[in-house]
Amino acid sequence: MTHSETAASAPVELDLAGDVALLTEQLINIASVSDDERPLADAVEAALAALPHLTVHRDGDSLVARTELGRPERIILAGHLDTVPLPTSEGSRGTVPASWTADERGDVLYGRGATDMKGGVAVQLALAAALADPNRDVTYVFYDHEEVEGYKSGLGRLYRNAPELLGGDFAILLEPTNGTVEGGCNGTIRFRVTTHGRAAHSARAWMGENAVHGMADVLTRLAVHRPVTVDVDGLAYRESLNAVRISGGIAGNVIPDHCEVEINYRFAPDKGPDDAEAYVRALLPGYELERTDAAAGARPGLTHPAAAAFVATVGQEPKPKYGWTDVSRFSEAGVPAVNFGPGDALLAHTDDEHVPAQAVRDCYSALHRWLTAPA
Amino acid sequence: MTHSETAASAPVELDLAGDVALLTEQLINIASVSDDERPLADAVEAALAALPHLTVHRDGDSLVARTELGRPERIILAGHLDTVPLPTSEGSRGTVPASWTADERGDVLYGRGATDMKGGVAVQLALAAALADPNRDVTYVFYDHEEVEGYKSGLGRLYRNAPELLGGDFAILLEPTNGTVEGGCNGTIRFRVTTHGRAAHSARAWMGENAVHGMADVLTRLAVHRPVTVDVDGLAYRESLNAVRISGGIAGNVIPDHCEVEINYRFAPDKGPDDAEAYVRALLPGYELERTDAAAGARPGLTHPAAAAFVATVGQEPKPKYGWTDVSRFSEAGVPAVNFGPGDALLAHTDDEHVPAQAVRDCYSALHRWLTAPA
């Protein structure tokens, strides 16, 4: 066996007992762009298998590790192992390997996944190691393929293959929220709006009908539309409705016979996808509208006692989550869920993605406090 | 030398003395999509070189053949050798080789270039052979690269390389006009209109600015605009102004930071390109507008005595030409020019391009009559 074969087959040994920020660095340095999660999943599996208080289940590159203490409540801590691709601009620091800088926030860790979401995964792993006897049963979920098309989601696959492992009273997704609790999420739905015309030579335009001109009214309706903010379970969900793409036209001397606009509506979790569709159809009456994609939102679920206790421990006012996250998969399965994780979501996917070490440590401490407090 | 080498190097022998409709078929069968005009130019050169009453000049794949009879007037008969690409839809008949059908119009010739413009080129060639002693000196111009970007035009190149060969009192371009005289042509000018926004995740649209929404007003102004019809030298030029292409947007979850619309304005020949630009800028005040392309139109030039005599011979009311054609190159060089050729311009570039045999013969007869009538 050659050295490189050894390196490829033996999982990296993760240090779960040390500084959770250093563990984050270790996780970043095992590159795991979607489709290439295996080496990281192997390392996580090896680390979990060494913890006698957990039962571990692997499904593809996803892992579920559970305490089985017979507690009256079970909570889920979930995070995805994959990242978006490495940055391609020279000098980008949100890459692999990770690097450190010190600034007014203290030590700051740069690297792909620093915020989205290897800091969160490090917190999960450190808790898994530290909490041999938590006050609630805990299910740790690590999954693949979150940063790609929804049908590839490792969490979705787990729900199909082993739903019995995912039962619980309350779920926390460790997506970056800057350490505040972000409840639920907006839903998202997309449409293709098409106008049709009749091609003609642009020198004899009156023999044709211009499909791009036919889109003027659609764009005007979108431009003047003022999205509402909706209160759901005490959180204010701000909606948005946008043309995200437009294309039309055949050549510089032909009247366009066809124009398409893609619309994305982010709707508050008081509505389902069908309500959202009815809303957009009413806004664009008479237009050819095709629904191309939809994902339900999630109500914040903060009324559940476990959630309320958690919010009280964190001690900050919860906020709504605007972007769609996997909390809605838990929500659909009947498990209230919130986002709570280290790092600034606005840095996710950026070329200089980074997270302050202290943010990762604070997230760990908050969850540790909540899961060890006397019942 | 192999058989295929013989076929590639010896030009096809054209029969200029027979039926001009059969000559059209011969010309169609020498495919000459822009950039591949050589075999046809070779065949035309060989046919012209066999006519002792003409002096022949070749420039790339363009040819100029002239009588030198010392007549007081010289007229130009011009046509392009190239065609647009062959149709790709199965069953299309506007292709190579040509084919014949008989209908209520008599024999109809289908093939690529049937109308645009191998019928016209056949008429030029048949006249070149028949008119050893015309009543006016005649310059026959055959040129390459008309169906592509203007800077590639073989006629433009001839004007740069050998302008002395292109002098004359009146020019006829044998583009398809259904056998009527179409005077002058509209000009054409193109602009790129750009709107800028600020990218943001579409779940937090309020952090961005939507450049596609920013185009709503531009499209509305174009959609409600009513183009005028302008009388120039007695002919009514109908204008048109259109968005011919639009594109914008980055991804299905990003607020577009950029949107572009390409506008094409076809303007009457009472205006130059600068007037046309001022007109469009006034219509879209404050927008980022870049002029990307322009070609002047041409006044009809029917007041010249040679033109008037020609119109009288044809015996039909002249019409305006809406599309831009190379008459404007002659017009710019000070030579009044009209379009007069066989076939329906609306069939040009179509999958089933065709021309009635009689239309080609009638065009030939009209020009032959005019150029042999006693002065």
XYZ file of C-alpha atoms in Angstrom:
750
model
C 0.000 0.000 0.000
C 1.461 3.353 -0.992
C 1.459 6.411 1.185
C -1.177 8.190 -0.904
C -3.524 5.200 -0.683
C -3.154 5.303 3.066
C -3.940 9.018 3.099
C -7.020 8.492 0.947
C -8.498 5.678 2.997
C -7.792 6.573 6.637
C -10.183 9.273 7.874
C -8.658 12.419 9.368
C -8.769 12.240 13.154
C -10.887 15.074 14.522
C -10.179 16.587 17.934
C -13.654 16.971 19.464
C -12.427 17.739 22.968
C -10.350 20.845 22.238
C -11.273 24.396 21.165
C -14.379 24.302 18.964
C -12.840 27.069 16.803
C -9.807 24.886 16.102
C -12.178 22.042 15.309
C -13.852 24.369 12.789
C -10.462 24.920 11.160
C -9.944 21.152 11.006
C -13.333 20.725 9.323
C -12.648 23.477 6.761
C -9.397 21.787 5.846
C -11.286 18.670 4.776
C -12.710 20.190 1.585
C -16.309 19.024 1.065
C -17.833 20.756 -1.921
C -21.202 19.139 -2.742
C -20.653 15.690 -4.333
C -17.309 15.370 -2.534
C -18.498 15.019 1.066
C -17.106 11.504 1.561
C -13.756 12.299 3.255
C -15.500 14.618 5.700
C -18.344 12.154 6.312
C -15.729 9.451 6.989
C -13.949 11.652 9.521
C -17.207 12.567 11.261
C -18.311 8.935 11.336
C -15.004 7.843 12.880
C -15.236 10.558 15.540
C -18.837 9.679 16.422
C -18.141 5.940 16.488
C -15.597 6.572 19.236
C -18.305 8.000 21.520
C -19.885 5.115 23.478
C -22.983 7.121 24.530
C -24.160 7.464 20.913
C -25.689 5.073 18.405
C -24.544 5.971 14.919
C -26.308 5.381 11.608
C -24.801 6.163 8.217
C -26.787 6.705 4.994
C -24.611 7.641 2.013
C -22.610 10.609 3.262
C -25.129 11.485 5.959
C -24.893 10.496 9.608
C -27.373 10.318 12.455
C -26.022 9.904 16.012
C -28.431 9.608 18.938
C -28.377 9.419 22.673
C -30.858 6.829 23.954
C -31.395 7.966 27.544
C -35.172 7.705 27.697
C -35.603 11.427 28.400
C -39.145 12.814 28.028
C -37.975 15.237 25.342
C -35.761 14.761 22.298
C -34.170 17.593 20.399
C -32.390 17.524 17.053
C -29.198 19.404 16.197
C -28.682 19.400 12.439
C -26.174 20.708 9.952
C -24.946 20.017 6.442
C -21.437 18.817 5.643
C -21.135 20.241 2.135
C -20.035 23.679 0.960
C -20.361 25.667 -2.247
C -17.309 25.467 -4.568
C -14.059 27.170 -3.631
C -13.666 30.787 -4.763
C -11.819 31.287 -8.048
C -10.686 34.917 -7.665
C -7.037 35.157 -6.779
C -6.353 36.195 -3.195
C -9.722 34.951 -1.907
C -9.427 33.767 1.674
C -12.749 31.928 1.898
C -10.996 28.853 0.574
C -9.174 25.665 1.605
C -6.930 25.574 3.564
C -8.277 27.905 6.246
C -6.255 30.829 7.590
C -6.355 33.050 10.652
C -6.363 36.830 11.123
C -6.696 38.856 14.297
C -8.833 42.005 14.294
C -11.086 43.897 16.729
C -13.259 40.777 16.965
C -10.278 38.721 18.155
C -9.134 35.701 16.146
C -11.008 35.337 12.879
C -11.024 32.146 10.846
C -11.205 32.448 7.070
C -12.081 29.524 4.838
C -14.756 27.901 2.672
C -17.576 26.937 4.988
C -16.375 29.145 7.870
C -19.933 30.483 8.202
C -21.867 28.053 6.010
C -21.556 25.937 8.029
C -18.508 24.224 9.397
C -18.640 26.414 12.526
C -22.098 24.967 13.190
C -20.941 21.420 12.453
C -18.005 21.887 14.853
C -20.458 22.930 17.571
C -22.569 19.812 16.912
C -19.518 17.545 17.119
C -18.125 19.177 20.255
C -21.515 18.844 21.967
C -21.804 15.228 20.844
C -18.511 14.499 22.572
C -19.153 16.585 25.690
C -22.757 15.624 26.426
C -22.714 12.050 27.623
C -25.651 12.836 29.897
C -27.675 15.763 28.498
C -30.961 16.878 30.082
C -32.825 15.960 26.872
C -32.152 13.177 24.426
C -30.249 14.570 21.484
C -30.169 13.495 17.833
C -27.197 14.842 15.873
C -27.809 14.954 12.120
C -25.020 15.619 9.596
C -26.038 15.542 5.929
C -24.757 15.943 2.419
C -25.942 17.910 -0.639
C -27.577 20.932 0.916
C -25.976 23.492 -1.442
C -27.445 21.981 -4.601
C -30.840 21.133 -6.090
C -33.307 20.216 -3.373
C -33.995 16.715 -4.713
C -30.372 15.749 -3.943
C -30.631 16.740 -0.276
C -29.151 14.233 2.129
C -31.703 15.333 4.731
C -34.528 14.633 2.296
C -32.998 11.207 1.646
C -32.775 10.484 5.386
C -36.464 11.347 5.730
C -37.235 8.811 2.988
C -34.854 6.056 4.181
C -34.945 6.314 7.965
C -37.681 8.663 9.202
C -37.769 6.794 12.525
C -34.333 8.268 13.345
C -35.546 11.842 12.905
C -38.392 12.020 15.398
C -38.182 14.754 18.018
C -39.858 17.621 19.851
C -37.788 20.498 18.546
C -34.984 20.938 16.010
C -32.157 23.417 15.789
C -30.438 23.890 12.456
C -26.990 25.362 13.013
C -27.054 27.601 9.923
C -25.347 30.977 10.531
C -27.574 33.473 12.342
C -24.946 35.531 14.150
C -25.859 33.726 17.344
C -29.485 34.842 17.477
C -32.455 32.549 17.097
C -34.077 32.861 13.696
C -37.459 31.231 13.663
C -39.059 29.408 10.784
C -38.440 30.650 7.281
C -40.152 32.219 4.317
C -41.314 29.945 1.551
C -40.130 30.350 -2.012
C -41.910 29.833 -5.305
C -40.849 30.481 -8.880
C -42.793 31.077 -12.053
C -42.000 31.452 -15.697
C -44.076 34.169 -17.340
C -44.157 33.964 -21.121
C -45.408 36.462 -23.668
C -45.845 35.467 -27.276
C -45.648 37.623 -30.358
C -45.096 37.132 -34.053
C -41.652 37.311 -35.630
C -41.106 39.681 -38.534
C -38.205 41.571 -40.025
C -37.610 44.649 -37.864
C -37.724 46.789 -41.022
C -41.377 45.746 -41.376
C -42.247 45.610 -37.714
C -45.956 46.184 -38.358
C -46.157 42.682 -39.807
C -45.122 41.219 -36.468
C -45.999 41.566 -32.803
C -43.329 42.356 -30.260
C -43.272 39.888 -27.333
C -40.677 41.978 -25.453
C -42.933 45.040 -25.607
C -45.648 42.685 -24.383
C -43.665 42.233 -21.165
C -43.724 45.967 -20.307
C -46.882 45.647 -18.242
C -45.572 42.596 -16.330
C -42.381 44.413 -15.343
C -44.357 47.507 -14.409
C -46.656 45.490 -12.144
C -43.633 43.913 -10.464
C -41.797 47.229 -10.175
C -44.676 49.038 -8.486
C -45.637 46.110 -6.259
C -44.897 46.730 -2.576
C -44.318 43.457 -0.732
C -45.951 43.109 2.659
C -44.520 42.136 6.016
C -46.564 39.463 7.783
C -46.656 38.697 11.495
C -46.514 34.941 12.125
C -46.423 33.680 15.722
C -44.986 37.006 16.834
C -42.227 37.296 14.228
C -42.393 39.730 11.308
C -41.749 38.022 7.955
C -40.822 40.431 5.202
C -41.789 39.177 1.759
C -40.280 39.920 -1.621
C -41.370 39.458 -5.200
C -38.943 39.871 -8.061
C -38.180 39.249 -11.676
C -34.884 37.401 -11.327
C -34.239 36.731 -15.008
C -35.500 37.942 -18.357
C -34.722 36.894 -21.883
C -36.217 37.489 -25.280
C -35.297 38.142 -28.867
C -33.835 36.230 -31.763
C -31.577 38.585 -33.666
C -30.856 42.269 -34.086
C -33.209 42.540 -37.062
C -36.130 40.355 -35.978
C -39.202 41.316 -33.944
C -39.105 39.033 -30.871
C -41.790 36.354 -30.955
C -41.165 35.200 -27.390
C -40.111 36.664 -24.063
C -39.677 34.952 -20.698
C -39.412 36.341 -17.223
C -38.584 34.229 -14.202
C -40.269 35.434 -11.025
C -39.301 34.504 -7.485
C -41.766 35.154 -4.673
C -40.557 34.739 -1.096
C -43.682 34.394 0.980
C -44.322 34.454 4.696
C -45.028 31.102 6.416
C -48.689 32.009 6.997
C -49.198 30.848 3.406
C -48.555 27.620 1.574
C -47.231 27.400 -1.973
C -50.755 27.279 -3.400
C -51.723 30.490 -1.605
C -48.544 32.072 -2.939
C -49.395 30.967 -6.461
C -52.903 32.409 -6.225
C -51.411 35.706 -5.038
C -49.026 35.988 -8.004
C -51.703 34.948 -10.498
C -53.979 37.680 -9.168
C -51.175 40.188 -9.592
C -50.607 39.207 -13.237
C -54.101 38.433 -14.507
C -54.320 36.980 -17.996
C -50.623 36.221 -18.363
C -49.201 32.793 -19.164
C -47.705 31.730 -15.856
C -46.027 28.405 -15.176
C -45.009 27.370 -11.671
C -41.524 25.909 -11.934
C -40.423 25.431 -8.337
C -41.829 25.782 -4.831
C -40.835 25.081 -1.240
C -43.083 25.732 1.715
C -41.890 28.041 4.460
C -41.932 27.123 8.144
C -43.754 28.774 11.019
C -41.329 29.715 13.772
C -42.542 27.066 16.191
C -41.448 29.121 19.203
C -44.585 28.272 21.137
C -43.348 24.743 21.885
C -42.065 24.517 25.510
C -38.672 23.150 24.431
C -38.295 26.038 21.993
C -39.365 28.576 24.594
C -36.844 27.192 27.071
C -34.149 27.393 24.462
C -34.967 31.003 23.555
C -34.924 31.893 27.246
C -31.442 30.362 27.615
C -30.045 32.213 24.613
C -31.541 35.358 26.059
C -31.958 37.287 22.835
C -35.068 38.367 20.978
C -35.735 35.800 18.215
C -35.898 37.070 14.638
C -37.580 35.800 11.510
C -35.479 33.963 8.903
C -36.031 35.267 5.404
C -34.092 32.761 3.374
C -35.411 29.254 2.902
C -33.549 26.671 5.005
C -33.995 23.040 5.936
C -36.010 24.040 9.013
C -38.961 23.727 6.670
C -38.187 20.000 6.189
C -38.429 19.509 9.948
C -41.481 21.726 10.106
C -43.192 19.679 7.384
C -42.448 16.523 9.378
C -44.171 18.083 12.370
C -41.038 19.069 14.306
C -40.847 22.783 15.177
C -37.455 24.106 14.113
C -35.309 27.225 14.306
C -31.980 28.352 12.926
C -29.251 29.127 15.442
C -25.594 29.147 14.489
C -22.317 31.072 14.462
C -21.351 33.522 11.739
C -22.971 36.092 9.490
C -25.300 34.617 6.867
C -24.419 37.497 4.540
C -20.870 36.126 4.303
C -22.069 32.704 3.202
C -20.817 31.779 -0.304
C -18.617 34.885 -0.499
C -14.982 34.849 -1.562
C -13.850 35.970 1.881
C -16.155 33.861 4.024
C -15.010 33.956 7.644
C -16.156 33.548 11.220
C -14.815 34.977 14.505
C -13.527 32.195 16.777
C -15.528 33.647 19.643
C -18.802 33.337 17.711
C -18.269 29.576 17.393
C -17.365 29.284 21.088
C -20.413 31.360 22.137
C -22.762 29.192 20.115
C -21.285 26.092 21.721
C -21.651 27.589 25.206
C -25.286 28.583 24.703
C -26.304 25.127 23.552
C -24.213 23.426 26.206
C -25.858 25.568 28.913
C -29.341 24.760 27.650
C -28.688 21.010 27.384
C -27.094 20.717 30.819
C -29.365 23.030 32.832
C -31.361 21.258 35.542
C -34.800 20.360 34.144
C -5.454 14.359 -60.407
C -8.462 12.623 -58.854
C -12.013 13.132 -59.961
C -12.959 15.117 -56.844
C -10.018 17.470 -57.331
C -11.190 18.115 -60.878
C -14.664 18.877 -59.597
C -13.336 21.260 -56.953
C -11.074 23.257 -59.259
C -12.962 23.582 -62.549
C -15.766 26.170 -62.274
C -19.278 25.059 -63.174
C -20.161 26.166 -66.699
C -23.157 28.508 -66.610
C -25.592 28.685 -69.514
C -26.203 32.428 -69.889
C -27.973 32.151 -73.247
C -30.862 29.869 -72.236
C -33.910 30.404 -69.978
C -33.020 32.821 -67.163
C -35.142 30.713 -64.773
C -33.025 27.644 -65.530
C -29.937 29.793 -65.009
C -31.372 30.701 -61.571
C -31.631 26.976 -60.796
C -27.990 26.524 -61.859
C -26.936 29.359 -59.542
C -28.883 27.973 -56.564
C -27.183 24.616 -57.046
C -23.790 26.217 -56.469
C -24.281 26.725 -52.713
C -22.814 30.067 -51.645
C -23.561 30.707 -47.993
C -21.602 33.777 -46.822
C -17.880 32.880 -46.494
C -18.273 30.148 -49.108
C -18.873 32.259 -52.212
C -15.724 31.135 -54.026
C -17.155 28.336 -56.243
C -19.970 30.623 -57.385
C -17.614 33.581 -57.917
C -15.372 31.293 -59.989
C -18.303 30.189 -62.154
C -19.489 33.776 -62.641
C -15.961 34.945 -63.469
C -15.530 32.184 -66.069
C -18.875 33.048 -67.679
C -18.084 36.776 -67.829
C -14.561 36.215 -69.127
C -16.064 34.456 -72.140
C -17.925 37.634 -73.170
C -15.631 39.735 -75.394
C -17.675 42.953 -74.990
C -16.949 43.140 -71.233
C -13.856 44.001 -69.221
C -13.798 41.943 -66.034
C -12.181 42.796 -62.692
C -12.059 40.427 -59.723
C -11.557 41.466 -56.088
C -11.726 38.561 -53.628
C -15.036 36.910 -54.453
C -16.500 40.032 -56.035
C -16.596 40.783 -59.747
C -17.112 43.941 -61.791
C -17.780 43.581 -65.513
C -18.192 46.686 -67.705
C -19.070 47.629 -71.243
C -16.803 50.412 -72.517
C -18.867 51.856 -75.359
C -18.433 55.562 -74.602
C -22.174 56.063 -74.055
C -23.221 59.367 -72.409
C -24.862 57.467 -69.527
C -23.662 54.532 -67.439
C -25.916 52.428 -65.284
C -25.008 49.836 -62.662
C -26.740 46.491 -62.161
C -25.710 45.006 -58.844
C -26.395 41.874 -56.810
C -24.830 39.807 -54.085
C -23.629 36.244 -54.598
C -24.035 34.985 -51.017
C -27.050 33.536 -49.231
C -28.038 32.952 -45.630
C -27.373 29.409 -44.325
C -29.431 26.471 -45.560
C -32.601 25.709 -43.562
C -32.272 23.063 -40.873
C -35.918 21.962 -40.492
C -36.614 18.693 -42.186
C -38.643 18.973 -45.364
C -37.616 22.581 -46.058
C -37.501 23.277 -49.775
C -35.624 26.581 -49.648
C -32.390 24.600 -49.749
C -29.733 23.193 -52.062
C -30.322 21.550 -54.493
C -33.231 23.511 -55.956
C -36.520 21.849 -56.895
C -39.518 22.694 -59.053
C -43.247 22.745 -58.408
C -46.054 23.850 -60.676
C -48.955 25.838 -59.216
C -51.338 28.602 -60.319
C -48.305 30.824 -60.888
C -46.839 28.309 -63.344
C -43.441 26.754 -62.666
C -42.075 27.726 -59.257
C -38.425 27.285 -58.306
C -37.648 26.445 -54.667
C -34.151 26.770 -53.194
C -31.862 28.804 -50.959
C -31.416 32.163 -52.682
C -34.404 31.718 -55.000
C -35.575 35.195 -54.023
C -32.538 36.531 -52.165
C -31.079 36.806 -54.707
C -30.020 34.289 -57.278
C -32.993 35.210 -59.490
C -31.605 38.750 -59.629
C -28.066 37.510 -60.249
C -29.345 35.293 -63.085
C -30.995 38.360 -64.665
C -27.687 40.275 -64.405
C -25.756 37.456 -66.029
C -28.283 36.894 -68.817
C -28.270 40.631 -69.597
C -24.470 40.678 -69.511
C -24.433 37.985 -72.194
C -27.288 39.368 -74.318
C -26.375 43.069 -74.341
C -23.272 43.400 -76.499
C -24.521 46.814 -77.621
C -26.809 48.342 -74.950
C -28.142 51.900 -75.233
C -26.281 52.864 -72.048
C -22.947 51.639 -70.773
C -23.566 48.994 -68.140
C -21.502 47.998 -65.101
C -22.400 44.570 -63.680
C -21.417 44.175 -60.023
C -21.485 40.806 -58.236
C -20.329 40.826 -54.630
C -19.772 38.641 -51.585
C -20.739 38.925 -47.901
C -23.989 40.851 -48.036
C -25.857 38.622 -45.560
C -23.441 39.234 -42.684
C -22.013 42.136 -40.681
C -21.759 45.261 -42.820
C -18.002 45.606 -42.401
C -17.493 42.347 -44.327
C -19.470 43.550 -47.364
C -17.795 42.817 -50.697
C -19.455 45.946 -52.101
C -17.946 48.047 -49.325
C -14.565 46.473 -50.108
C -14.942 47.254 -53.828
C -15.664 50.878 -52.921
C -12.424 50.959 -50.925
C -10.252 49.038 -53.430
C -11.552 50.122 -56.831
C -14.020 53.021 -56.568
C -13.165 54.040 -60.161
C -14.997 50.932 -61.379
C -18.222 51.905 -59.627
C -18.946 55.305 -61.169
C -22.321 55.725 -62.840
C -25.467 57.774 -63.278
C -27.955 55.362 -61.775
C -27.814 51.990 -60.058
C -30.303 49.156 -59.871
C -29.900 46.603 -57.116
C -31.670 43.396 -58.086
C -32.919 42.601 -54.569
C -36.408 41.034 -54.601
C -39.194 43.623 -54.986
C -41.800 41.506 -56.776
C -40.920 43.286 -59.973
C -41.856 46.780 -58.834
C -39.389 49.616 -58.354
C -38.632 50.259 -54.700
C -36.905 53.542 -54.200
C -34.269 54.354 -51.624
C -34.434 52.684 -48.234
C -34.942 53.376 -44.565
C -31.873 53.775 -42.395
C -31.213 51.542 -39.417
C -29.629 52.261 -36.068
C -29.188 50.119 -32.964
C -28.676 50.949 -29.315
C -27.936 49.039 -26.184
C -29.897 50.369 -23.215
C -28.527 49.281 -19.860
C -30.029 49.532 -16.419
C -27.945 48.896 -13.326
C -29.047 47.606 -9.966
C -27.449 45.970 -6.961
C -27.279 42.203 -6.558
C -28.666 40.642 -3.374
C -30.127 37.329 -2.342
C -33.726 37.249 -3.529
C -34.794 36.266 0.004
C -33.531 39.689 1.134
C -34.486 41.658 -1.961
C -34.645 44.955 -0.047
C -30.858 44.863 0.254
C -30.560 45.021 -3.542
C -32.003 46.972 -6.441
C -33.676 45.192 -9.323
C -32.241 46.175 -12.735
C -34.920 44.176 -14.592
C -37.678 46.092 -12.800
C -35.709 49.193 -13.790
C -36.377 48.336 -17.442
C -40.188 48.468 -17.044
C -40.369 52.127 -18.023
C -38.141 51.641 -21.089
C -40.316 48.812 -22.400
C -43.466 50.810 -21.680
C -42.139 53.800 -23.626
C -41.313 51.536 -26.567
C -44.627 49.690 -26.361
C -46.745 52.859 -26.458
C -44.607 54.636 -29.076
C -46.381 55.021 -32.426
C -43.873 55.223 -35.299
C -44.507 57.840 -37.982
C -44.671 57.536 -41.756
C -42.578 60.152 -43.567
C -42.989 61.380 -47.158
C -39.608 61.612 -48.924
C -39.504 62.645 -52.609
C -43.056 61.440 -53.021
C -42.670 58.033 -51.395
C -44.101 57.225 -47.952
C -41.486 55.680 -45.607
C -42.984 53.862 -42.660
C -40.688 53.806 -39.643
C -40.405 51.298 -36.807
C -38.815 51.266 -33.383
C -38.437 48.059 -31.407
C -36.762 46.251 -28.599
C -35.265 43.322 -30.482
C -33.507 41.614 -27.579
C -33.559 41.703 -23.801
C -31.493 39.915 -21.207
C -30.917 40.243 -17.505
C -30.462 38.209 -14.355
C -27.806 36.029 -12.787
C -29.560 33.169 -11.065
C -32.960 32.156 -9.787
C -32.191 33.466 -6.279
C -30.314 36.691 -7.025
C -31.712 40.180 -7.594
C -30.501 41.178 -11.099
C -27.817 43.855 -11.025
C -27.870 44.430 -14.764
C -30.347 44.383 -17.641
C -29.788 45.112 -21.317
C -32.214 45.868 -24.107
C -31.188 46.125 -27.733
C -33.246 48.629 -29.686
C -33.513 48.853 -33.460
C -34.886 52.035 -35.042
C -35.640 51.984 -38.765
C -35.820 55.620 -39.804
C -36.989 57.346 -42.976
C -34.284 58.695 -45.321
C -35.154 62.317 -44.485
C -32.929 61.760 -41.412
C -29.337 60.775 -40.937
C -28.113 58.436 -38.188
C -27.387 61.382 -35.865
C -30.946 62.661 -36.198
C -32.173 59.157 -35.481
C -29.999 58.939 -32.383
C -31.290 62.286 -31.085
C -34.843 61.035 -31.600
C -34.310 57.862 -29.562
C -32.415 59.694 -26.811
C -35.326 62.118 -26.477
C -37.699 59.171 -26.175
C -35.650 57.573 -23.361
C -34.348 60.534 -21.380
C -31.883 59.754 -18.620
C -31.234 56.167 -19.665
C -27.799 54.738 -20.422
C -27.874 54.408 -24.195
C -25.009 53.197 -26.337
C -25.171 53.388 -30.140
C -23.860 50.062 -31.418
C -24.572 50.136 -35.132
C -25.926 52.527 -37.766
C -26.407 52.706 -41.510
C -27.843 55.699 -43.297
C -30.944 55.258 -45.427
C -31.151 56.442 -49.027
C -33.506 58.938 -50.630
C -35.335 57.348 -53.572
C -33.409 59.259 -56.278
C -36.258 58.915 -58.762
C -35.829 62.471 -60.025
C -32.728 61.538 -62.041
C -33.600 61.286 -65.815
C -32.160 57.760 -66.124
C -34.256 56.678 -63.123
C -37.369 58.346 -64.534
C -36.862 56.611 -67.884
C -36.472 53.295 -66.125
C -39.603 53.774 -64.045
C -41.517 54.686 -67.202
C -40.349 51.470 -68.904
C -41.349 49.302 -65.972
C -44.700 51.072 -65.981
C -45.578 50.558 -62.317
C -45.917 53.016 -59.506
C -42.651 52.985 -57.497
C -42.834 52.115 -53.808
C -40.658 52.890 -50.815
C -38.228 50.218 -49.571
C -38.440 49.673 -45.839
C -35.537 47.340 -45.290
C -31.984 48.610 -45.477
C -30.247 47.491 -48.659
C -27.020 48.305 -50.429
C -28.759 51.042 -52.427
C -27.615 53.256 -49.591
C -23.969 52.477 -50.419
C -24.548 53.729 -53.981
C -26.560 56.639 -52.685
C -23.738 57.634 -50.309
C -21.312 57.515 -53.250
C -23.562 59.935 -55.127
C -25.232 57.392 -57.422
C -29.029 57.356 -57.197
C -30.180 53.789 -56.735
C -33.349 51.724 -56.575
C -34.225 48.118 -55.853
C -35.820 46.140 -58.652
C -35.756 42.378 -58.741
C -37.765 39.164 -59.013
C -39.389 37.440 -56.076
C -41.151 38.346 -52.853
C -38.877 39.924 -50.230
C -41.044 38.381 -47.495
C -39.850 34.931 -48.596
C -36.191 35.880 -48.221
C -34.393 33.767 -45.571
C -37.443 31.544 -45.057
C -37.324 27.758 -45.039
C -39.419 27.552 -48.199
C -37.870 30.385 -50.171
C -39.046 30.232 -53.795
C -39.604 32.304 -56.923
C -41.951 31.835 -59.875
C -40.011 31.261 -63.097
C -42.103 33.911 -64.825
C -41.068 36.565 -62.268
C -37.425 36.057 -63.196
C -38.222 36.167 -66.902
C -40.349 39.331 -66.501
C -37.580 41.120 -64.635
C -35.133 40.175 -67.375
C -37.522 41.419 -70.080
C -38.149 44.780 -68.406
C -34.455 45.535 -68.048
C -33.694 44.235 -71.543
C -36.425 46.487 -72.992
C -35.093 49.534 -71.146
C -31.468 48.923 -72.151
C -32.241 48.281 -75.817
C -34.921 50.953 -76.424
C -33.860 53.638 -78.931
C -32.432 56.617 -77.003
